[in-house]
Amino acid sequence: MAEKQRKQRSSDREGDTSDRVETEVAANSEEIAERIDDLLEEIDSVLEENAEEFVKNYVQKGGQ
Amino acid sequence: MALRKVLGTETEFGITVLNQPGFNPIVASSAVVNSYPGNASRIRWSFDEESPGRDLRGTEVRTAAVAEPDAGLVNTVLTNGARLYVDHAHPEYSSPECSDPRTAALYDKAGERVMVAAVGAAQKLLGQDERMVVHKNNSDGKGNSYGAHENYLISRLTPFGDIVRDLTPFFVTRQVFTGAGKVGAENGRPRVGFQLTQRADFFEEQVGLETTLKRPIINTRDEPHADASRYRRLHVIIGDANLSEVQTFLKLGTTALVLDAIEDGAFDRTIDITDPVHALWTVSHDPTLSVAFETGDGKRCTALDVQWRYFETVSRHARRIGVAPVWEDLIDEWEQVLADLERDPMETADRLDWTAKLRILEGYRRRDDLAWNHPKLRLLDLQYHDVDPNRSLYQRLVDRGAMRRLFDDAEVAAAVFDPPCDTRAFFRGSCVRRFPEALVAANWDSLIFDVGEESLKRVPMMEPLKGTSRHVAELLEASPDAAAMVRALGGNDG
């Protein structure tokens, strides 16, 4: 059963992409881009303030 | 082989204190361990049975580096059966022994909560402007790495050569779903914007005993913490620490399944990678997953080609022996992640740290027009791993429902205090909770009690699948104190 699902996915990958699927993908990627911009704004609000300083001072002793 | 694999994780956390001149990581790590509020009493770790210099290939190396004069002082055993301590210059959490990969992933996640509680308590010892920051990561981006190890108990009967042969290609290629992602390259590797793993750059040998320099893909430490005539403990040092619960489950579960197939001799055709160390770097440095490396038959393979071959052999083996539902879930998850990675790696950004992190980084690169060497990208990389839920970027994704989970918060909270019930960790954790005054020392395979007699009483636990709730819950229930329990067990003088 699992094998069958994978083959299905493989043939999807290899071609025959219909117009309908392409349109869905385009709409979807706009939505994803909006969601990502929203996520970045949220991250901006929690990110350590001075990136250069933080990164410069972040030195760990080696471990295992 | 019946699939009751004893397994667990050990994680060294990155630590720093902001605005503290003269910051000392050993002092800070000690403060973390000693501040942990979850344990009422301090129980010494006993090193009697430990021999990290013993080699799976049959020799023994005695090294001065093994001695840790103060380590016993900064060491504690938790009620969930885990060990919290200072290793090198890092706070480290070793999970209790578990018997399936879902439980092991749960106790790995519980370790993050332990660390959050300990850091919160340690923070109170600091000055007003000082802030302790702890990361579950494996590299500082400047050439220093620290480990997230996995441990798997295997039969002593399995020839070690079989493990090296059949596990090496798996470790080279499992990075496609085990990586935590990293900005840049280190340790003299070729420059790269982003790579799949934190650790690959630091591996330079195929097989060896070292863990801190010239790290090997297969580590040969032979320290079973159990009956050495029956067991080996495979000490896996090549993985990344993962925040994603699904990913930890995948990493531990697939590796345990592959080991089980090796132990049962299920690999009839060996996949032989010509230069495994070089292939390891190649795979990690290629987020498109399309670059191939040479195999012994003169052909070229991608990491996904190799993973599909492992999947076919191992899933067939599992079907043949018949496995519990947790392993069936694992096999489905493995197949799905390979299929999704094959179609578009970014489709796995809902469950893999490296793709989730890459999506954030690419978003910033696009929005702010940042080159890969911009410090902000390095900061985003680090802060993805911050254990503080208010700062962790991983946690931002979880809170938005953008990252799949395996556990709910209540389940994780319970695992911070309760031991797993089906390994000897149940006995260890229960004794820490019930008899904290009498329990004077512990390690993986024994507990030492002071029951008010002339000599200390040692209770050996050489069999990891004994000391379970089924074996000892009644005894613990019936024992009013440690002395009664030790008498009932017939404990030896320690």
XYZ file of N, CA, C and O in Angstrom, chain B residues 77-231:
620
model
N 20.504 13.508 39.420
C 19.633 12.517 38.813
C 18.207 12.993 39.044
O 17.855 13.380 40.153
N 17.403 12.971 38.001
C 16.065 13.542 38.095
C 15.014 12.465 38.358
O 15.237 11.279 38.107
N 13.867 12.916 38.817
C 12.781 11.958 39.103
C 12.273 11.276 37.832
O 11.607 10.250 37.916
N 12.578 11.836 36.659
C 12.159 11.148 35.420
C 13.220 10.146 34.953
O 13.096 9.581 33.869
N 14.263 9.976 35.779
C 15.288 8.985 35.455
C 16.433 9.542 34.637
O 17.383 8.830 34.312
N 16.362 10.832 34.272
C 17.406 11.452 33.454
C 18.580 11.903 34.325
O 18.501 11.913 35.551
N 19.665 12.281 33.658
C 20.832 12.835 34.344
C 21.049 14.261 33.824
O 21.002 14.504 32.605
N 21.260 15.181 34.761
C 21.511 16.586 34.410
C 22.866 16.942 35.001
O 23.069 16.789 36.210
N 23.799 17.415 34.171
C 25.160 17.594 34.662
C 25.946 18.566 33.791
O 25.421 19.102 32.819
N 27.195 18.780 34.178
C 28.081 19.632 33.386
C 29.066 18.729 32.658
O 29.742 17.919 33.282
N 29.116 18.858 31.344
C 30.087 18.080 30.578
C 30.908 19.075 29.759
O 30.351 19.887 29.026
N 32.231 18.967 29.878
C 33.099 19.973 29.277
C 32.628 21.341 29.784
O 32.564 21.535 30.978
N 32.224 22.223 28.893
C 31.792 23.541 29.373
C 30.337 23.797 29.024
O 29.951 24.908 28.685
N 29.532 22.741 29.107
C 28.119 22.841 28.708
C 27.225 22.147 29.725
O 27.597 21.096 30.251
N 26.037 22.694 29.953
C 25.058 21.905 30.701
C 24.551 20.789 29.784
O 24.343 21.024 28.595
N 24.401 19.604 30.345
C 23.997 18.460 29.522
C 22.844 17.710 30.170
O 22.807 17.534 31.383
N 21.920 17.289 29.344
C 20.786 16.475 29.790
C 20.870 15.139 29.073
O 20.922 15.097 27.836
N 20.942 14.051 29.850
C 20.869 12.716 29.254
C 19.514 12.140 29.585
O 19.165 12.003 30.765
N 18.762 11.787 28.572
C 17.405 11.290 28.805
C 17.452 9.939 29.506
O 18.456 9.231 29.447
N 16.355 9.568 30.154
C 16.268 8.212 30.672
C 16.212 7.211 29.514
O 15.900 7.589 28.384
N 16.509 5.957 29.815
C 16.410 4.906 28.813
C 14.939 4.717 28.441
O 14.079 4.631 29.313
N 14.673 4.641 27.133
C 13.312 4.438 26.656
C 13.295 3.195 25.782
O 14.339 2.709 25.375
N 12.103 2.678 25.479
C 12.081 1.450 24.687
C 11.378 1.608 23.343
O 11.140 0.626 22.654
N 11.041 2.847 22.974
C 10.563 3.085 21.609
C 10.897 4.538 21.244
O 11.108 5.375 22.130
N 10.929 4.851 19.934
C 11.422 6.178 19.528
C 10.472 7.320 19.870
O 10.919 8.462 20.029
N 9.187 7.037 19.998
C 8.256 8.112 20.349
C 8.520 8.551 21.793
O 8.614 9.744 22.082
N 8.636 7.571 22.688
C 8.917 7.897 24.085
C 10.268 8.595 24.208
O 10.417 9.559 24.969
N 11.248 8.129 23.453
C 12.577 8.749 23.512
C 12.528 10.194 23.031
O 13.186 11.075 23.591
N 11.723 10.461 21.994
C 11.573 11.841 21.506
C 10.866 12.698 22.557
O 11.200 13.866 22.746
N 9.911 12.099 23.268
C 9.202 12.821 24.335
C 10.171 13.239 25.448
O 10.155 14.383 25.908
N 11.038 12.302 25.868
C 11.975 12.618 26.957
C 13.091 13.558 26.497
O 13.665 14.282 27.312
N 13.383 13.545 25.214
C 14.316 14.529 24.662
C 13.688 15.928 24.757
O 14.335 16.894 25.174
N 12.416 16.027 24.403
C 11.702 17.316 24.488
C 11.584 17.744 25.958
O 11.735 18.933 26.282
N 11.324 16.785 26.847
C 11.237 17.104 28.279
C 12.545 17.724 28.771
O 12.543 18.597 29.650
N 13.668 17.277 28.182
C 14.969 17.838 28.543
C 15.049 19.335 28.293
O 15.703 20.078 29.039
N 14.379 19.804 27.231
C 14.352 21.256 26.970
C 13.617 21.982 28.082
O 14.018 23.059 28.512
N 12.512 21.373 28.558
C 11.742 22.001 29.643
C 12.549 22.017 30.943
O 12.475 22.971 31.713
N 13.297 20.942 31.179
C 14.176 20.891 32.346
C 15.167 22.051 32.272
O 15.402 22.776 33.244
N 15.733 22.238 31.084
C 16.738 23.281 30.906
C 16.113 24.661 31.115
O 16.709 25.532 31.754
N 14.906 24.877 30.611
C 14.225 26.165 30.785
C 14.037 26.453 32.278
O 14.306 27.568 32.751
N 13.602 25.442 33.028
C 13.383 25.633 34.473
C 14.701 25.924 35.184
O 14.785 26.807 36.052
N 15.751 25.192 34.807
C 17.058 25.367 35.452
C 17.652 26.733 35.129
O 18.193 27.425 36.009
N 17.525 27.145 33.873
C 18.065 28.444 33.464
C 17.289 29.567 34.163
O 17.882 30.547 34.631
N 15.984 29.411 34.268
C 15.162 30.409 34.955
C 15.615 30.597 36.393
O 15.715 31.730 36.891
N 15.929 29.482 37.059
C 16.382 29.561 38.454
C 17.795 30.143 38.535
O 18.099 30.940 39.429
N 18.660 29.751 37.602
C 20.042 30.251 37.604
C 20.078 31.746 37.310
O 20.950 32.474 37.809
N 19.143 32.212 36.496
C 19.084 33.628 36.131
C 18.969 34.519 37.380
O 19.507 35.615 37.422
N 18.296 33.981 38.400
C 18.092 34.764 39.632
C 19.410 35.052 40.356
O 19.468 35.941 41.205
N 20.447 34.266 40.035
C 21.749 34.469 40.677
C 22.570 35.558 39.971
O 23.640 35.934 40.444
N 22.079 36.021 38.841
C 22.875 36.942 38.019
C 22.576 38.400 38.345
O 21.561 38.720 38.959
N 23.485 39.262 37.892
C 23.306 40.699 38.075
C 22.152 41.222 37.228
O 21.667 40.537 36.325
N 21.764 42.468 37.520
C 20.559 43.035 36.920
C 20.583 43.056 35.389
O 19.600 42.751 34.740
N 21.749 43.407 34.824
C 21.823 43.517 33.370
C 22.227 42.215 32.695
O 22.261 42.125 31.467
N 22.584 41.239 33.501
C 23.085 39.993 32.910
C 21.920 39.076 32.534
O 20.938 38.986 33.265
N 22.067 38.408 31.387
C 21.008 37.481 30.968
C 21.621 36.196 30.425
O 22.478 36.234 29.548
N 21.178 35.083 30.985
C 21.678 33.795 30.528
C 20.886 33.340 29.305
O 19.660 33.404 29.304
N 21.620 32.897 28.277
C 20.972 32.420 27.055
C 21.481 31.001 26.785
O 22.690 30.768 26.743
N 20.563 30.069 26.632
C 20.932 28.669 26.409
C 20.286 28.183 25.112
O 19.101 28.423 24.876
N 21.104 27.547 24.289
C 20.638 27.074 22.987
C 20.733 25.561 22.896
O 21.722 24.970 23.309
N 19.714 24.963 22.294
C 19.823 23.531 21.958
C 20.330 23.473 20.515
O 19.560 23.317 19.567
N 21.635 23.676 20.372
C 22.254 23.636 19.041
C 23.587 22.898 19.152
O 23.889 22.316 20.203
N 24.380 22.897 18.112
C 25.623 22.116 18.141
C 26.850 22.845 17.638
O 27.887 22.228 17.413
N 26.730 24.168 17.411
C 27.887 24.866 16.863
C 27.763 26.352 17.144
O 26.659 26.907 17.166
N 28.911 27.010 17.368
C 28.868 28.457 17.568
C 29.134 29.213 16.265
O 29.239 30.436 16.266
N 29.291 28.481 15.161
C 29.545 29.123 13.877
C 30.987 29.587 13.720
O 31.337 30.199 12.722
N 31.808 29.290 14.737
C 33.207 29.732 14.690
C 34.163 28.554 14.814
O 35.318 28.713 15.202
N 33.667 27.367 14.536
C 34.544 26.202 14.559
C 34.491 25.393 15.837
O 35.292 24.472 16.020
N 33.578 25.733 16.758
C 33.440 24.949 17.988
C 32.122 24.189 17.971
O 31.066 24.784 17.789
N 32.207 22.886 18.184
C 30.995 22.065 18.160
C 30.839 21.268 19.450
O 31.831 20.957 20.123
N 29.610 20.972 19.788
C 29.273 20.204 20.987
C 28.116 19.299 20.608
O 27.337 19.604 19.709
N 27.998 18.185 21.315
C 27.246 17.075 20.751
C 25.798 16.929 21.178
O 25.357 17.417 22.212
N 25.075 16.223 20.326
C 23.753 15.702 20.663
C 23.824 14.227 20.286
O 23.733 13.881 19.120
N 24.058 13.397 21.287
C 24.330 11.997 20.994
C 23.077 11.146 21.132
O 22.161 11.476 21.876
N 23.087 10.045 20.396
C 22.018 9.056 20.516
C 22.654 7.758 20.987
O 23.797 7.465 20.654
N 21.905 6.997 21.760
C 22.405 5.710 22.240
C 21.411 4.614 21.937
O 20.207 4.782 22.143
N 21.938 3.505 21.413
C 21.097 2.364 21.061
C 21.741 1.113 21.638
O 22.920 0.837 21.377
N 20.992 0.359 22.398
C 21.523 -0.894 22.937
C 21.369 -1.975 21.878
O 20.277 -2.176 21.338
N 22.472 -2.650 21.579
C 22.419 -3.707 20.566
C 23.076 -4.962 21.107
O 23.759 -4.931 22.137
N 22.877 -6.058 20.396
C 23.396 -7.334 20.870
C 24.909 -7.393 20.689
O 25.443 -6.960 19.663
N 25.580 -7.969 21.668
C 27.022 -8.187 21.585
C 27.369 -9.151 20.443
O 28.486 -9.170 19.936
N 26.375 -9.954 20.035
C 26.639 -10.967 19.010
C 26.789 -10.371 17.606
O 27.373 -10.984 16.723
N 26.243 -9.184 17.396
C 26.323 -8.578 16.059
C 27.759 -8.158 15.759
O 28.339 -7.375 16.508
N 28.346 -8.671 14.674
C 29.738 -8.293 14.372
C 29.841 -6.785 14.125
O 29.029 -6.227 13.372
N 30.838 -6.161 14.744
C 30.935 -4.715 14.632
C 31.187 -4.271 13.185
O 30.727 -3.218 12.757
N 31.880 -5.120 12.426
C 32.131 -4.814 11.014
C 30.837 -4.667 10.221
O 30.735 -3.843 9.308
N 29.820 -5.462 10.561
C 28.515 -5.352 9.876
C 27.902 -3.981 10.146
O 27.280 -3.381 9.260
N 28.060 -3.534 11.386
C 27.472 -2.240 11.755
C 28.162 -1.123 10.986
O 27.506 -0.251 10.409
N 29.487 -1.159 10.929
C 30.228 -0.121 10.207
C 29.811 -0.123 8.740
O 29.504 0.917 8.161
N 29.742 -1.306 8.137
C 29.453 -1.414 6.699
C 28.032 -0.934 6.375
O 27.818 -0.173 5.445
N 27.059 -1.388 7.156
C 25.663 -1.128 6.787
C 25.086 0.149 7.402
O 24.026 0.607 6.993
N 25.779 0.712 8.384
C 25.261 1.927 9.009
C 25.889 3.192 8.410
O 25.254 4.248 8.378
N 27.132 3.089 7.930
C 27.813 4.289 7.420
C 27.023 4.993 6.308
O 26.767 6.194 6.411
N 26.588 4.271 5.262
C 25.828 4.976 4.210
C 24.516 5.567 4.740
O 24.051 6.598 4.248
N 23.950 4.914 5.738
C 22.716 5.451 6.335
C 22.998 6.779 7.031
O 22.258 7.754 6.871
N 24.085 6.821 7.798
C 24.425 8.065 8.509
C 24.803 9.195 7.540
O 24.497 10.359 7.785
N 25.467 8.831 6.450
C 25.849 9.857 5.463
C 24.597 10.504 4.867
O 24.569 11.701 4.607
N 23.550 9.711 4.693
C 22.386 10.199 3.934
C 21.169 10.563 4.792
O 20.287 11.264 4.314
N 21.115 10.103 6.057
C 19.934 10.439 6.866
C 19.903 11.931 7.185
O 18.885 12.457 7.629
N 21.012 12.615 6.948
C 21.068 14.063 7.173
C 19.932 14.808 6.495
O 19.535 15.876 6.946
N 19.407 14.250 5.392
C 18.346 14.951 4.660
C 17.101 15.139 5.529
O 16.312 16.043 5.285
N 16.923 14.270 6.539
C 15.803 14.505 7.449
C 16.214 14.631 8.915
O 15.364 14.717 9.788
N 17.527 14.622 9.209
C 17.944 14.806 10.606
C 18.598 16.172 10.849
O 18.800 16.555 11.996
N 18.915 16.914 9.787
C 19.653 18.163 9.951
C 18.848 19.252 10.643
O 17.634 19.349 10.456
N 19.549 20.063 11.434
C 18.907 21.214 12.078
C 19.191 22.498 11.301
O 18.681 23.555 11.653
N 20.019 22.414 10.258
C 20.305 23.581 9.423
C 21.353 24.496 10.022
O 21.446 24.641 11.242
N 22.174 25.082 9.149
C 23.216 26.001 9.636
C 23.569 27.003 8.547
O 23.690 26.646 7.383
N 23.766 28.257 8.960
C 24.266 29.285 8.044
C 25.784 29.128 7.956
O 26.464 29.127 8.984
N 26.309 28.971 6.754
C 27.763 28.938 6.549
C 28.393 27.583 6.814
O 27.728 26.615 7.181
N 29.724 27.542 6.594
C 30.496 26.319 6.818
C 31.612 26.615 7.802
O 31.976 27.771 8.011
N 32.148 25.562 8.420
C 33.201 25.728 9.429
C 34.280 24.683 9.239
O 34.158 23.781 8.415
N 35.278 24.780 10.089
C 36.289 23.732 10.207
C 37.008 23.471 8.881
O 37.348 22.334 8.564
N 37.199 24.546 8.088
C 37.963 24.399 6.854
C 37.186 23.854 5.670
O 37.761 23.613 4.611
N 35.893 23.640 5.832
C 35.100 23.146 4.697
C 34.852 24.298 3.709
O 34.891 25.469 4.092
N 34.526 23.942 2.440
C 34.293 24.990 1.435
C 33.142 25.912 1.831
O 32.194 25.485 2.486
N 33.256 27.160 1.411
C 32.241 28.156 1.768
C 30.867 27.752 1.203
O 30.755 27.243 0.099
N 29.824 27.994 1.997
C 28.475 27.672 1.554
C 27.530 28.627 2.283
O 27.822 29.078 3.393
N 26.423 29.012 1.620
C 25.483 29.935 2.260
C 24.746 29.286 3.412
O 24.693 29.793 4.531
N 24.201 28.109 3.144
C 23.395 27.401 4.134
C 23.602 25.916 3.918
O 23.762 25.456 2.783
N 23.617 25.154 5.005
C 23.722 23.703 4.859
C 22.733 22.980 5.765
O 22.186 23.558 6.702
N 22.546 21.704 5.497
C 21.518 20.917 6.179
C 21.799 20.709 7.660
O 20.880 20.655 8.476
N 23.093 20.542 8.021
C 23.378 20.123 9.398
C 24.337 21.068 10.117
O 25.101 21.805 9.495
N 24.286 20.988 11.424
C 25.212 21.718 12.283
C 26.542 20.964 12.390
O 27.587 21.561 12.621
N 26.500 19.648 12.241
C 27.613 18.811 12.667
C 28.528 18.290 11.558
O 29.684 17.961 11.829
N 28.024 18.159 10.323
C 28.784 17.437 9.292
C 30.195 17.988 9.114
O 31.153 17.217 8.945
N 30.349 19.317 9.177
C 31.662 19.930 8.958
C 32.732 19.393 9.914
O 33.915 19.503 9.642
N 32.301 18.855 11.041
C 33.251 18.464 12.089
C 33.653 16.995 12.014
O 34.389 16.514 12.865
N 33.163 16.263 11.015
C 33.461 14.826 10.934
C 34.539 14.552 9.912
O 34.455 15.022 8.775
N 35.578 13.815 10.355
C 36.767 13.678 9.522
C 37.254 12.250 9.338
O 38.217 12.000 8.633
N 36.612 11.301 10.030
C 37.029 9.903 9.929
C 35.780 9.044 9.735
O 34.682 9.461 10.096
N 35.968 7.816 9.232
C 34.798 6.936 9.128
C 34.517 6.223 10.453
O 33.364 6.116 10.876
N 35.581 5.748 11.101
C 35.416 4.974 12.331
C 36.461 5.408 13.340
O 37.622 5.593 12.975
N 36.088 5.563 14.606
C 37.092 5.899 15.608
C 36.501 6.090 16.984
O 35.280 6.076 17.180
N 37.404 6.295 17.943
C 37.006 6.406 19.348
C 36.804 7.855 19.791
O 36.130 8.129 20.771
N 37.388 8.787 19.038
C 37.347 10.185 19.449
C 35.927 10.753 19.451
O 35.080 10.322 18.666
N 35.675 11.740 20.325
C 34.403 12.457 20.243
C 34.599 13.968 20.185
O 33.653 14.704 19.944
N 35.840 14.448 20.446
C 36.036 15.900 20.515
C 36.940 16.442 19.416
O 37.004 17.642 19.218
N 37.672 15.577 18.719
C 38.456 16.040 17.572
C 38.543 14.899 16.580
O 38.373 13.738 16.954
N 38.754 15.231 15.325
C 38.734 14.220 14.259
C 37.563 13.256 14.454
O 37.718 12.037 14.516
N 36.384 13.833 14.591
C 35.219 13.015 14.954
C 34.901 11.990 13.863
O 34.935 12.313 12.673
N 34.569 10.765 14.269
C 34.259 9.709 13.303
C 32.748 9.552 13.066
O 31.942 9.800 13.961
N 32.395 9.114 11.842
C 30.981 8.862 11.519
C 30.430 7.764 12.426
O 29.313 7.862 12.927
N 31.232 6.708 12.631
C 30.846 5.651 13.562
C 31.779 5.743 14.765
O 32.993 5.562 14.633
N 31.215 6.009 15.911
C 32.018 6.114 17.125
C 32.095 4.739 17.797
O 31.100 4.032 17.909
N 33.302 4.384 18.221
C 33.495 3.009 18.710
C 33.474 2.885 20.220
O 33.845 1.846 20.760
N 33.065 3.944 20.927
C 33.037 3.825 22.390
C 32.212 2.593 22.801
O 31.088 2.426 22.361
N 32.807 1.757 23.629
C 32.113 0.538 24.052
C 31.914 0.572 25.553
O 32.720 0.070 26.324
N 30.872 1.178 25.964
C 30.591 1.376 27.381
C 29.099 1.096 27.548
O 28.290 2.014 27.538
N 28.729 -0.186 27.660
C 27.306 -0.511 27.521
C 26.422 -0.032 28.671
O 25.219 0.069 28.501
N 26.984 0.286 29.837
C 26.157 0.601 31.005
C 25.129 -0.506 31.230
O 23.975 -0.245 31.593
N 25.551 -1.730 30.997
C 24.665 -2.893 31.107
C 25.579 -4.118 31.052
O 26.798 -3.980 30.957
N 24.984 -5.297 31.085
C 25.757 -6.533 31.040
C 26.580 -6.588 29.743
O 26.040 -6.805 28.651
N 27.903 -6.393 29.902
C 28.768 -6.256 28.717
C 28.919 -7.570 27.957
O 29.334 -7.573 26.802
N 28.579 -8.686 28.590
C 28.694 -9.951 27.861
C 27.532 -10.109 26.880
O 27.610 -10.874 25.926
N 26.454 -9.374 27.098
C 25.279 -9.490 26.226
C 25.094 -8.293 25.295
O 24.530 -8.414 24.228
N 25.539 -7.108 25.754
C 25.167 -5.898 25.029
C 26.355 -5.031 24.628
O 27.377 -4.995 25.309
